[in-house]
XYZ file of C-alpha atoms in Angstrom:
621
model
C 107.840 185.925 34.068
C 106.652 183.234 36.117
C 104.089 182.035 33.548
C 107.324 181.151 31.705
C 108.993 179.429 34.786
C 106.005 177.569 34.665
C 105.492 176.706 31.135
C 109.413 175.087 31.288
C 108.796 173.473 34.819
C 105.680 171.488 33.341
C 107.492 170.790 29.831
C 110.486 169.399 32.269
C 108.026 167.384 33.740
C 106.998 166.128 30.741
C 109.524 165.500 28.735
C 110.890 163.335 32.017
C 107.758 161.464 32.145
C 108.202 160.703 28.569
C 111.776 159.210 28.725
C 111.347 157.452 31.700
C 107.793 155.646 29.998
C 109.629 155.208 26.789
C 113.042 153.526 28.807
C 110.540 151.405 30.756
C 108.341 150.353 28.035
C 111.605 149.153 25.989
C 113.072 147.508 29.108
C 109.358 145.759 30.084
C 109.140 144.766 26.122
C 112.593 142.809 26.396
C 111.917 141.456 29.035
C 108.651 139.772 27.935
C 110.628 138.611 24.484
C 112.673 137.043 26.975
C 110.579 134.740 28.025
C 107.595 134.630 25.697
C 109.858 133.759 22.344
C 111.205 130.420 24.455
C 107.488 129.833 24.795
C 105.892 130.699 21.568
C 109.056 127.894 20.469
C 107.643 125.117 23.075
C 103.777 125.631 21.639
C 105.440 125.020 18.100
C 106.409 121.895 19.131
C 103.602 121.039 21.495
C 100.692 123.047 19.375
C 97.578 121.862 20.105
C 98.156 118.915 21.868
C 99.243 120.755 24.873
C 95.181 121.778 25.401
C 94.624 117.743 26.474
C 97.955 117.269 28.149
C 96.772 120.272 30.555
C 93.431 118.703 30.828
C 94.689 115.533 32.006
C 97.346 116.540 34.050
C 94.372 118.866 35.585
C 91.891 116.090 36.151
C 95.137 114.078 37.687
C 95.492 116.651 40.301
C 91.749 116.376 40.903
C 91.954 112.822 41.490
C 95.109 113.216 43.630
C 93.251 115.761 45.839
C 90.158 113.575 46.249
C 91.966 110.545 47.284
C 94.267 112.640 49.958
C 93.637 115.967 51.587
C 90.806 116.991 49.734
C 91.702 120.901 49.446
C 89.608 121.536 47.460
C 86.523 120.405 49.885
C 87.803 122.129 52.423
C 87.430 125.544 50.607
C 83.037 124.338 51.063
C 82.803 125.246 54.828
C 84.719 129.212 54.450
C 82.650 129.701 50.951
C 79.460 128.693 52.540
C 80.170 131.318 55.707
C 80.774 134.019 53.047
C 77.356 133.258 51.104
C 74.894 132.650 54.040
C 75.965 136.237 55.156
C 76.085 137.632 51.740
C 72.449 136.199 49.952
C 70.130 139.035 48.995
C 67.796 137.984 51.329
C 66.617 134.991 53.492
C 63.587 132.383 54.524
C 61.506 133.851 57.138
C 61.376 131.342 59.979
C 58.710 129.224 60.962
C 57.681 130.467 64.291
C 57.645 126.799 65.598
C 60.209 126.802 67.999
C 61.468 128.852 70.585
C 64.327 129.641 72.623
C 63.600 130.610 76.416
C 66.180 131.887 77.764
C 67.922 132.071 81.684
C 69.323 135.691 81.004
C 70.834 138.054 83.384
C 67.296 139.662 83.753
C 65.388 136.797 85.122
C 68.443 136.133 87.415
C 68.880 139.653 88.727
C 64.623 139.462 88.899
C 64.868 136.898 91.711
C 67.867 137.862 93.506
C 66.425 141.472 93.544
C 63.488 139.534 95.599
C 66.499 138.183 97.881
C 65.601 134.744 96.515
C 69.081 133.930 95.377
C 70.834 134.283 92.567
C 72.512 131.576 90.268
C 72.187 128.458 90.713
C 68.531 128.264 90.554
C 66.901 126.030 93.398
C 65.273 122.817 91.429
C 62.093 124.485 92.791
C 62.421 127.459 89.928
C 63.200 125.014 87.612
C 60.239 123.189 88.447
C 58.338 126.304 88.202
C 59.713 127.144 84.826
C 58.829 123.385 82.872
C 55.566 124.166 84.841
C 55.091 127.115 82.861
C 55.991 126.166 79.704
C 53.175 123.469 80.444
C 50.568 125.752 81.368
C 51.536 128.260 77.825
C 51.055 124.466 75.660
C 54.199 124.190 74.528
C 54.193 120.975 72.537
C 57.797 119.405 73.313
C 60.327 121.221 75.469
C 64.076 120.412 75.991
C 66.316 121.653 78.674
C 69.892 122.705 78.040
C 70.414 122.392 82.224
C 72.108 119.384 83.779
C 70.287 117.833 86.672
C 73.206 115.197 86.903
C 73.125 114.783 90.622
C 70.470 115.707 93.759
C 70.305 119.097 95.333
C 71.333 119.186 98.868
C 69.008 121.947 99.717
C 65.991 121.441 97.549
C 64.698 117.794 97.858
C 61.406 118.642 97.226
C 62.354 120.175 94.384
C 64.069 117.545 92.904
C 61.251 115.355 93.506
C 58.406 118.361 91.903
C 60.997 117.866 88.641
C 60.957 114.091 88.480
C 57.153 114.129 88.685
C 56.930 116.434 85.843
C 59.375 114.378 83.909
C 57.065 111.471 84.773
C 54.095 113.268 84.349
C 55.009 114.916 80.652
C 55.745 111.364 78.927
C 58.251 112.215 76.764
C 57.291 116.285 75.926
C 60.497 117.486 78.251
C 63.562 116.213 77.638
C 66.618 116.818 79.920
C 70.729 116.914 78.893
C 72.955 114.146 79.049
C 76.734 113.937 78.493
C 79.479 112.176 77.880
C 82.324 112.800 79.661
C 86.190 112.332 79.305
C 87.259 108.532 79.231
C 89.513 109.675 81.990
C 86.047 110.385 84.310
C 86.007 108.080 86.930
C 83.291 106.083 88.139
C 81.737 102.816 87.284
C 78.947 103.788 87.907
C 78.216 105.424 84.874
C 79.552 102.968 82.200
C 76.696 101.580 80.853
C 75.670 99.377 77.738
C 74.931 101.803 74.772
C 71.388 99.640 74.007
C 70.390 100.611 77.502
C 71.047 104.157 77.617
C 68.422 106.405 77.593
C 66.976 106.585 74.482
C 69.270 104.634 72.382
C 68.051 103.313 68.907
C 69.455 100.658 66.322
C 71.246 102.060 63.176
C 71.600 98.482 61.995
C 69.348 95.806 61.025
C 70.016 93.087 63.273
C 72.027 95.600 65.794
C 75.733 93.552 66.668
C 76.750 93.430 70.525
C 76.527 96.878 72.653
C 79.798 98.591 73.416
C 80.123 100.067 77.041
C 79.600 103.388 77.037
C 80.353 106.737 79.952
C 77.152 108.533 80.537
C 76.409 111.096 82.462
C 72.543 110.971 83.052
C 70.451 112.927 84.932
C 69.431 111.874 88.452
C 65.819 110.529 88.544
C 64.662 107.322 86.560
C 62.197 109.773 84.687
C 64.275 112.164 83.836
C 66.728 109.622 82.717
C 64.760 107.501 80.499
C 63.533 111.120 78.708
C 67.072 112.648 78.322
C 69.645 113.297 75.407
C 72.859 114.032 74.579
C 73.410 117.797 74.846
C 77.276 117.776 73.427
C 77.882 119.612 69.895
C 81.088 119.424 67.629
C 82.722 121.849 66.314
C 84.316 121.782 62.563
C 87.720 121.589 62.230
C 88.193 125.483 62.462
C 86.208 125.749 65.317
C 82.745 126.989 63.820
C 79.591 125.094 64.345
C 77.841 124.756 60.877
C 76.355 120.791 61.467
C 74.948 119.659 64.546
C 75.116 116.258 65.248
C 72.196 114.516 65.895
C 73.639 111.263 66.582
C 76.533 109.588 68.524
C 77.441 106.099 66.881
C 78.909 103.306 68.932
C 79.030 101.118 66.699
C 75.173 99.475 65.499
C 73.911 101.738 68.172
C 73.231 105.501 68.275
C 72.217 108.053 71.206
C 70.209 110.968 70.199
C 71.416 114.655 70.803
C 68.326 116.757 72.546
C 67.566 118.337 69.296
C 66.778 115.353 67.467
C 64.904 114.348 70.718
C 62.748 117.530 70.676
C 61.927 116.741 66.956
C 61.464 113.299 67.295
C 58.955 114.026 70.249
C 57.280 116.339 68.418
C 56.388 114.893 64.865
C 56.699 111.373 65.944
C 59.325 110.416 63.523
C 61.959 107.588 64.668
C 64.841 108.865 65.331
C 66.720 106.936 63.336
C 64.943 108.392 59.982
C 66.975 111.597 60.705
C 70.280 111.666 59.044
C 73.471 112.169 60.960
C 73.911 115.438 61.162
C 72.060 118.293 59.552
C 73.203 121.671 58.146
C 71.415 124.835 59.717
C 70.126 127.954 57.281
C 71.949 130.407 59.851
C 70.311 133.696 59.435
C 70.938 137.012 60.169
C 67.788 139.434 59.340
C 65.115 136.549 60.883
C 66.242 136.135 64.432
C 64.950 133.463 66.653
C 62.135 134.708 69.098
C 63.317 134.785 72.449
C 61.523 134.845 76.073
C 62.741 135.644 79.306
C 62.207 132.854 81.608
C 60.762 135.132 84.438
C 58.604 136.343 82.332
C 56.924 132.687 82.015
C 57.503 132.223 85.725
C 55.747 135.080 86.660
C 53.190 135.206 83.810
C 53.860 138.374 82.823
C 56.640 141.093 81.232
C 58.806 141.756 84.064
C 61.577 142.062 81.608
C 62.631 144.802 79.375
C 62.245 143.739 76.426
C 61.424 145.939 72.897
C 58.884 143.521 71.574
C 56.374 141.525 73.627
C 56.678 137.739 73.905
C 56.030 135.495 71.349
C 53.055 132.761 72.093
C 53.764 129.565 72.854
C 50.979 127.299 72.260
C 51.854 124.302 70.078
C 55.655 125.405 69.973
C 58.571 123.864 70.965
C 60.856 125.195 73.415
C 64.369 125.135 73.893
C 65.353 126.103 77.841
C 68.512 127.518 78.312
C 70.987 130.073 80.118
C 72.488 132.898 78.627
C 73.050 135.394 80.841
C 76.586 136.678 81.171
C 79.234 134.132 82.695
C 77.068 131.560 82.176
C 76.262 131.537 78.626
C 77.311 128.403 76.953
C 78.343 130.341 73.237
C 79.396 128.864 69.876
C 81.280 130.284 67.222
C 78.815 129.958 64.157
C 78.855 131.847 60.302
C 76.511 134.413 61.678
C 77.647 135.056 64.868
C 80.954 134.147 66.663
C 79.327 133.987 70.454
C 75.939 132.310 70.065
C 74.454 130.461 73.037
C 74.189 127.211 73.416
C 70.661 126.517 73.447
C 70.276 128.571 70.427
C 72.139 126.187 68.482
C 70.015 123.521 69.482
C 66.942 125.327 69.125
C 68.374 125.902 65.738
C 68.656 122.284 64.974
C 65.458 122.095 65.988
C 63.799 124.433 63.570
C 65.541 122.671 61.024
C 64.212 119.329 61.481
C 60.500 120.116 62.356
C 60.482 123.141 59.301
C 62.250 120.748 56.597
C 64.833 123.978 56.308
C 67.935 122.371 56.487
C 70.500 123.115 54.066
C 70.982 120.752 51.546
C 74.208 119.723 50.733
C 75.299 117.391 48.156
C 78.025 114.824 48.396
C 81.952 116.165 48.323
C 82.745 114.354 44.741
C 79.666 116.835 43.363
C 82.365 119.583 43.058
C 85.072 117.087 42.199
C 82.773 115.722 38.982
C 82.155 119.743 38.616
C 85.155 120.336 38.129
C 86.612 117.287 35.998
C 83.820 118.486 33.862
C 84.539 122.409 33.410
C 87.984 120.884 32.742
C 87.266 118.762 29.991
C 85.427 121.063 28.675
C 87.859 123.793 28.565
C 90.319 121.769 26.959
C 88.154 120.587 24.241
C 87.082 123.974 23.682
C 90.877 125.975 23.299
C 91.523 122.317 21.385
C 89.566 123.106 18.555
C 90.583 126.298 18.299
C 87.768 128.538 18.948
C 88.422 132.361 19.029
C 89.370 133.520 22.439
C 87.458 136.167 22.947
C 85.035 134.437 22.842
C 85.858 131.883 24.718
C 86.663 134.940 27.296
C 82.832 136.099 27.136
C 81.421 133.074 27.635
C 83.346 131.841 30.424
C 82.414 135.321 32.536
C 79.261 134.583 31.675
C 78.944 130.673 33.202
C 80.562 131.695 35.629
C 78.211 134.512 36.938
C 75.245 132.226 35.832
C 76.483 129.184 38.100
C 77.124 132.230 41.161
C 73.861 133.338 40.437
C 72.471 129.702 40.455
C 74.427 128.992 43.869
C 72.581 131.985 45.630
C 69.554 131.272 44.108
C 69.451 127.664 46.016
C 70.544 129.110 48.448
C 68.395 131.436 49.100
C 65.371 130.300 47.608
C 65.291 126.715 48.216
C 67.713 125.923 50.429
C 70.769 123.914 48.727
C 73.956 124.827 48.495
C 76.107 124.001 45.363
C 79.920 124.767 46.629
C 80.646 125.476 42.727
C 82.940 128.134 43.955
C 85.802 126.028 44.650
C 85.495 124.534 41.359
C 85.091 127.445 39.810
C 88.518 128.504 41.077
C 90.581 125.623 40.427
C 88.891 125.921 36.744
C 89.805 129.442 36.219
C 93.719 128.611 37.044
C 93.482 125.735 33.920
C 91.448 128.202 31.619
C 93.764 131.187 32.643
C 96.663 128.795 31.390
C 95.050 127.613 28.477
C 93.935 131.019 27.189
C 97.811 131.947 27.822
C 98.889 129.400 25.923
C 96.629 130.705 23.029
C 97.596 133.831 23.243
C 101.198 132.305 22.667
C 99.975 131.080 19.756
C 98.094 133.861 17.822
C 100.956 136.232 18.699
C 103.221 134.328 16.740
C 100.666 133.984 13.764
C 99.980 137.663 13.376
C 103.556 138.303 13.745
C 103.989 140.157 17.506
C 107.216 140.915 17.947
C 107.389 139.221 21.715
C 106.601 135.801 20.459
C 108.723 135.844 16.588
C 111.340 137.813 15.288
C 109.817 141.155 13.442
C 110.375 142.385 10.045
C 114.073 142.828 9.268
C 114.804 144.946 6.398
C 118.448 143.353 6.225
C 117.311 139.826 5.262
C 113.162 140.465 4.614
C 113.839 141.764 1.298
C 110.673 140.308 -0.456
C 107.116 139.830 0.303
C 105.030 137.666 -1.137
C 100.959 138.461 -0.365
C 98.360 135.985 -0.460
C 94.143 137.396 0.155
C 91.963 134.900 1.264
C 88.388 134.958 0.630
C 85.915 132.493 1.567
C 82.948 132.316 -1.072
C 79.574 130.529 0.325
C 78.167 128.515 -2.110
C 74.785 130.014 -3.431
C 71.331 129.756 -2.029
C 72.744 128.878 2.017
C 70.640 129.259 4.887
C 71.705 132.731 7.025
C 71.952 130.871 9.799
C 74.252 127.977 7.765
C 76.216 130.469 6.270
C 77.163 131.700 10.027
C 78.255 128.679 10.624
C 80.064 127.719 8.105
C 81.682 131.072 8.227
C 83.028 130.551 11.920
C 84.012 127.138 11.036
C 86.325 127.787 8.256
C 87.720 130.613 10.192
C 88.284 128.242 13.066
C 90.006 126.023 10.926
C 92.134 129.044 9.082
C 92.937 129.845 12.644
C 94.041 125.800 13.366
C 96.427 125.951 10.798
C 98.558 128.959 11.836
C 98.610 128.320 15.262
C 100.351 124.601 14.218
C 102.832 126.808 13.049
C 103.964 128.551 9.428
C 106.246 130.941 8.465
C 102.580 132.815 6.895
C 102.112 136.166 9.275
C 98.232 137.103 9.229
C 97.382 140.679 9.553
C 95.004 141.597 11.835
C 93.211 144.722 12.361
C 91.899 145.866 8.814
C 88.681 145.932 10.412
C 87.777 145.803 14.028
C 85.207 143.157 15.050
C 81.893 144.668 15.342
C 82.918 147.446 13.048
C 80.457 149.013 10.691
C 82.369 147.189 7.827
C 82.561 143.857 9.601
C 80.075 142.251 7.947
C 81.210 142.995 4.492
C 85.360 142.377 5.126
C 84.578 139.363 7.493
C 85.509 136.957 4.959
C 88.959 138.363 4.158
C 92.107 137.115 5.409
C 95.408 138.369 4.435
C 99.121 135.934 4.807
C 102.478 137.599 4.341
C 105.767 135.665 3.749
C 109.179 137.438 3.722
C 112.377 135.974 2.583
C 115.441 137.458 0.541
C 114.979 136.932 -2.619
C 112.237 136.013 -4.893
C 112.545 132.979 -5.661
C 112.302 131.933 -1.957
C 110.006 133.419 -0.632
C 107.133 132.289 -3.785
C 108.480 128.648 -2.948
C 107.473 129.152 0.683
C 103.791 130.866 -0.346
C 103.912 128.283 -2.572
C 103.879 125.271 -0.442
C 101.978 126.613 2.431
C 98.845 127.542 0.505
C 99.104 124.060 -0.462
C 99.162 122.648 3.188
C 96.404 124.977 3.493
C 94.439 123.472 0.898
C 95.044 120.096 2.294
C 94.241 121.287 5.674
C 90.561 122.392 5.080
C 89.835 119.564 2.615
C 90.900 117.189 5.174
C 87.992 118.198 7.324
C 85.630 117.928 4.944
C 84.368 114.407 6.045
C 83.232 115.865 9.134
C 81.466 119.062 8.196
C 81.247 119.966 4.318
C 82.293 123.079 3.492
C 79.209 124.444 1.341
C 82.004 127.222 -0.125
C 85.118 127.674 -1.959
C 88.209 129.963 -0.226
C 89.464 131.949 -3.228
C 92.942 133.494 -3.341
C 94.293 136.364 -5.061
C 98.110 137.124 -4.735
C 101.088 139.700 -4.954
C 104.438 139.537 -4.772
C 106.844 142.560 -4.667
C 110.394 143.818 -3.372
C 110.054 144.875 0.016
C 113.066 146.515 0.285
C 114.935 148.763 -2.093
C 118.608 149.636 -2.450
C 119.670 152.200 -0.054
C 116.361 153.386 0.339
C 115.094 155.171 3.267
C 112.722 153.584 5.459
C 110.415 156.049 4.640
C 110.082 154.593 1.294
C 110.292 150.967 2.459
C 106.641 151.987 4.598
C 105.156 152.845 1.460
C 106.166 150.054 -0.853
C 104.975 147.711 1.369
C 101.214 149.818 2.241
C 101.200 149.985 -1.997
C 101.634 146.385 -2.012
C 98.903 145.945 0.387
C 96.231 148.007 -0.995
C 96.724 146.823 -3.972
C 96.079 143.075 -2.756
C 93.211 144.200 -1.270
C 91.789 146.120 -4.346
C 93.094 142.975 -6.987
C 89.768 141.077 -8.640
C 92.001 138.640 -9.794
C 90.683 135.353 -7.681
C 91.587 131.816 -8.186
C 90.680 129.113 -5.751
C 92.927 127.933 -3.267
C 92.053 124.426 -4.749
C 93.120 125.298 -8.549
C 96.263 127.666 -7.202
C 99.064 125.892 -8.187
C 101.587 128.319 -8.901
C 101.956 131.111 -6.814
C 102.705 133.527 -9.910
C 102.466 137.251 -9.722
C 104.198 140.648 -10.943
C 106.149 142.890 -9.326
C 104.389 146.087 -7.850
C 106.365 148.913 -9.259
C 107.685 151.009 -6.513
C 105.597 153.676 -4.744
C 106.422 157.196 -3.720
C 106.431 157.376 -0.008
C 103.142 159.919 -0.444
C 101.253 157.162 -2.076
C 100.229 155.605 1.248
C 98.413 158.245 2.594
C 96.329 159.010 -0.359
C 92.951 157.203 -1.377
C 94.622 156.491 -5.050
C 97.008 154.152 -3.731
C 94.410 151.154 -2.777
C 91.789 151.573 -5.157
């Protein structure tokens, strides 16, 4: 008993299901006529000129974007945070520079001692560049203002400005610039005389005044640089400046003073700004600064301290409260001094990202536009047009990683990429609008109608190569008189092409490849062999009008049928099979005449055919 309550529950169930995916189907399928009829009627009227009128109205947006807001360059900075943390792997670094670091461990060290906490006394300081001396450290910089004398340490202050003095140039201390709205005199100062202030111009024009905030001793002074750092419009640092420009005149930011004191390069050789390789799986070494102080691991630390001889430091603070942080694409909170240290590693290792200019993805994409509009413009077969695009577009991802990874350039093809697949996704809509209403789908043109579609007239098309063709001609020559077929029916014709005899790639593909078959319908005879009549003939002038540009080494042959589709009063039943007789029998006819010597379009009437005869192997051989 309940097996049968069961059995009726689930056919319930089912025969629900079924209604409600049969009303929805219907509904979904007049909907789509709704709209995609209209359209198939616009692409008769537009046909294939609508492929460059996309194109340029594409390439006009392009233009529009790159002489305004530039969207589509602004897309470069979020792509390039997703693909430095998403690369397979990443350049080891160089080991060349290093970031010591004032951390809540060397603080808590001292204070522990009842030597004070933070602020250091200049004397520590002093003790720390001494250090760094002693361990050979080639070039140091110090992410610590010393704008103004201690109170409590003179002798400190003077211990600093003798090793300032005393390093020439190998420690370099922070400078600023502050708000316009800082007060003070004082510090407004011709940009050619601030501290270490180089010529971007050849002769240099007059020297803007300039706030600076400059650390207290002459020595110290004359070896500092600018320790400020911009942030990108959304906040993230990617590009450190290495460079303020006041007009002809530029001050150096302590990272390109590092550099600069460490491979003697000019300053002004660097560019601008540079682009850092952030990584993830290579951090930079660290130190604890007590650790140099006292000369040995008094901090905890999992691995021991890397060796500083011939490196260059970066000094900074990051213990917490203190710690200076930046948003970057690895890491929202980095300190400070890493950044610099970052910039630093950059410049001295040659691993800066390259970038190249904006319009590269501009020219990109103008390109893959073009392109795609020639392409769907000739008429090539969409799906192939749908492989290959997949396919460049993984192989220009692939390439973007690849330079990325390997060799350090970035290609932002992803943006163009993007704005690309919107114009191909509309042009291989627009072809789709077009082959559905040559093969007759019933969204894009009205579908048989056995009320007024009362006779068929059939038309096979076979192209024959001539003899003795190269394979690899014969290919060719194959796909481009199918391409051209194609051409003419999506202009528009009342022809219908039946698809699907064989699949592509079938077993039989290679020996049915070459056969096409055209329907025309209209109600009487006479009609509807006028209409076969004089489209085979626009055919024929068609493909011999394209001659001049690639011969067609072959001959399309046609053999032809015509035959009442629909009898009086007869079920539809019967109407099915007349019309698969008709078509096997096309298909089995050895009649051929080419399309160039077809002048009538003559043929008897197929006798009518049993509903049974379609099933059975006798009716198409």
């Amino acid at each position: 008993m309940g097996r049968r309550w069961r059995d009726r529950l689930e056919s319930t169930i089912e025969a629900t299901l079924a209604r409600l995916g049969f009303a929805f189907v219907t509904r979904w399928g007049a909907i789509e006529r709704g709209y995609r009829r209209p359209y198939a009627r616009l692409a008769l009227r537009l046909r294939f000129v609508a492929y460059p009128l996309l194109a340029l109205a594409a390439l006009a947006w392009l233009g529009w974007d790159w002489s305004h807001d530039r969207k589509l360059a602004s897309a470069e900075n979020a792509i390039f945070d997703q693909v430095i943390t998403m690369r397979p792997f990443e350049p080891a670094r160089s080991g060349r520079v290093v970031v010591v670091e004032i951390d809540d461990c060397s603080i808590e060290y001292y204070r522990n001692r009842g030597e004070g906490g933070w602020p250091w006394s200049r004397q520590r300081h002093a003790e720390l560049l001494d250090a760094l001396d002693r361990a050979g450290v080639r070039a140091a910089g110090y992410d610590v203002q010393f704008i103004e004398r201690s109170n409590t340490d003179p002798m400190g202050d003077e211990i600093l400005e003798a090793m300032a003095a005393g390093g020439a140039g190998r420690f370099v201390f922070g400078s600023t610039l502050p708000p316009q709205s800082f007060a003070g005199e004082d510090n407004v100062v011709p940009v050619s005389q601030a501290p270490g202030a180089f010529a971007i111009a050849s002769p240099p024009g007059p020297a803007q005044g300039i706030l600076l905030l400059a650390p207290y001793g002459e020595a110290m002074r004359a070896h500092s640089a600018l320790l400020d750092a911009d942030r990108d419009a959304d906040g993230l640092v990617r590009d450190v400046v290495l460079r303020r420009e006041f007009g002809d005149w530029a001050l150096p930011s302590i990272s390109l003073a590092v550099a600069a004191a460490a491979t003697g390069v000019q300053p002004a050789s660097y560019p601008r700004t540079v682009r850092i390789n952030w990584r993830t799986r290579h951090p930079m070494p660290y130190v604890s600064a007590a650790d140099l102080i006292e000369g040995k691991q008094v901090c905890d630390r999992k691995a021991a301290p890397p060796g500083l001889q011939g490196t260059l430091a970066m000094v900074g603070y990051t213990a917490a409260g203190l710690n200076d942080a930046k948003p970057t694409p690895v890491n929202p909170a980095m300190p400070g001094v890493q950044v610099h240290a970052e910039a630093i590693e950059a410049l001295v290792d040659g691993s800066a990202i390259w970038m190249p200019p904006a319009s590269f993805k501009y020219l990109l994409a103008a390109l893959l536009v073009a392109l795609t509009g020639f392409v769907f413009w000739r008429g090539e077969p969409s799906w192939d047009m749908d492989a290959i695009f997949v396919a460049g577009n993984l192989v220009l991802l692939l390439a973007a990683f690849i330079g990325l990874t390997a060799f350090g350039v970035f290609f932002d093809i992803f943006a163009a990429l993007a704005f690309v697949s919107l114009v191909f996704g509309l042009c291989r809509s627009y072809a789709a609008t077009q082959r559905g209403r040559a093969i007759g789908n019933d969204d894009y043109r009205p579908q048989f109608n056995p009320d007024r579609d009362r006779w068929l007239a059939l038309a096979r098309l076979r192209f024959v190569p001539d003899p003795g063709l190269d394979e690899r001609v014969l290919g060719r020559r194959m796909r481009e008189y199918k391409r051209r077929l194609r051409g003419f029916l999506y202009r528009g014709c009342e022809a219908v092409a039946i698809e699907g005899i064989v699949e592509y790639k079938h077993w039989l593909w290679e020996s049915l490849v070459d056969i096409n078959v055209l329907v025309w319908s209209g109600p009487d005879r006479a009609t509807v062999a006028a209409t076969a009549q004089r489209e085979l003939q626009a055919l024929r002038e068609h493909l011999a009008g394209h001659d001049d540009v690639l011969p067609d080494d072959g001959s399309v042959r046609v053999a032809s049928l015509i035959s009442a589709a629909v009898g009086e009063d007869e079920p539809l039943a019967t109407t099915r099979a007349r019309v698969c007789t008709v078509l096997g029998r096309l298909l089995a006819a050895t009649e051929e005449r080419a399309l160039a010597e077809h002048d009538a379009f003559a043929a008897d009437e197929v006798q009518e055919a049993p509903a049974a005869e379609c099933a059975t192997p006798a009716a198409v051989a």
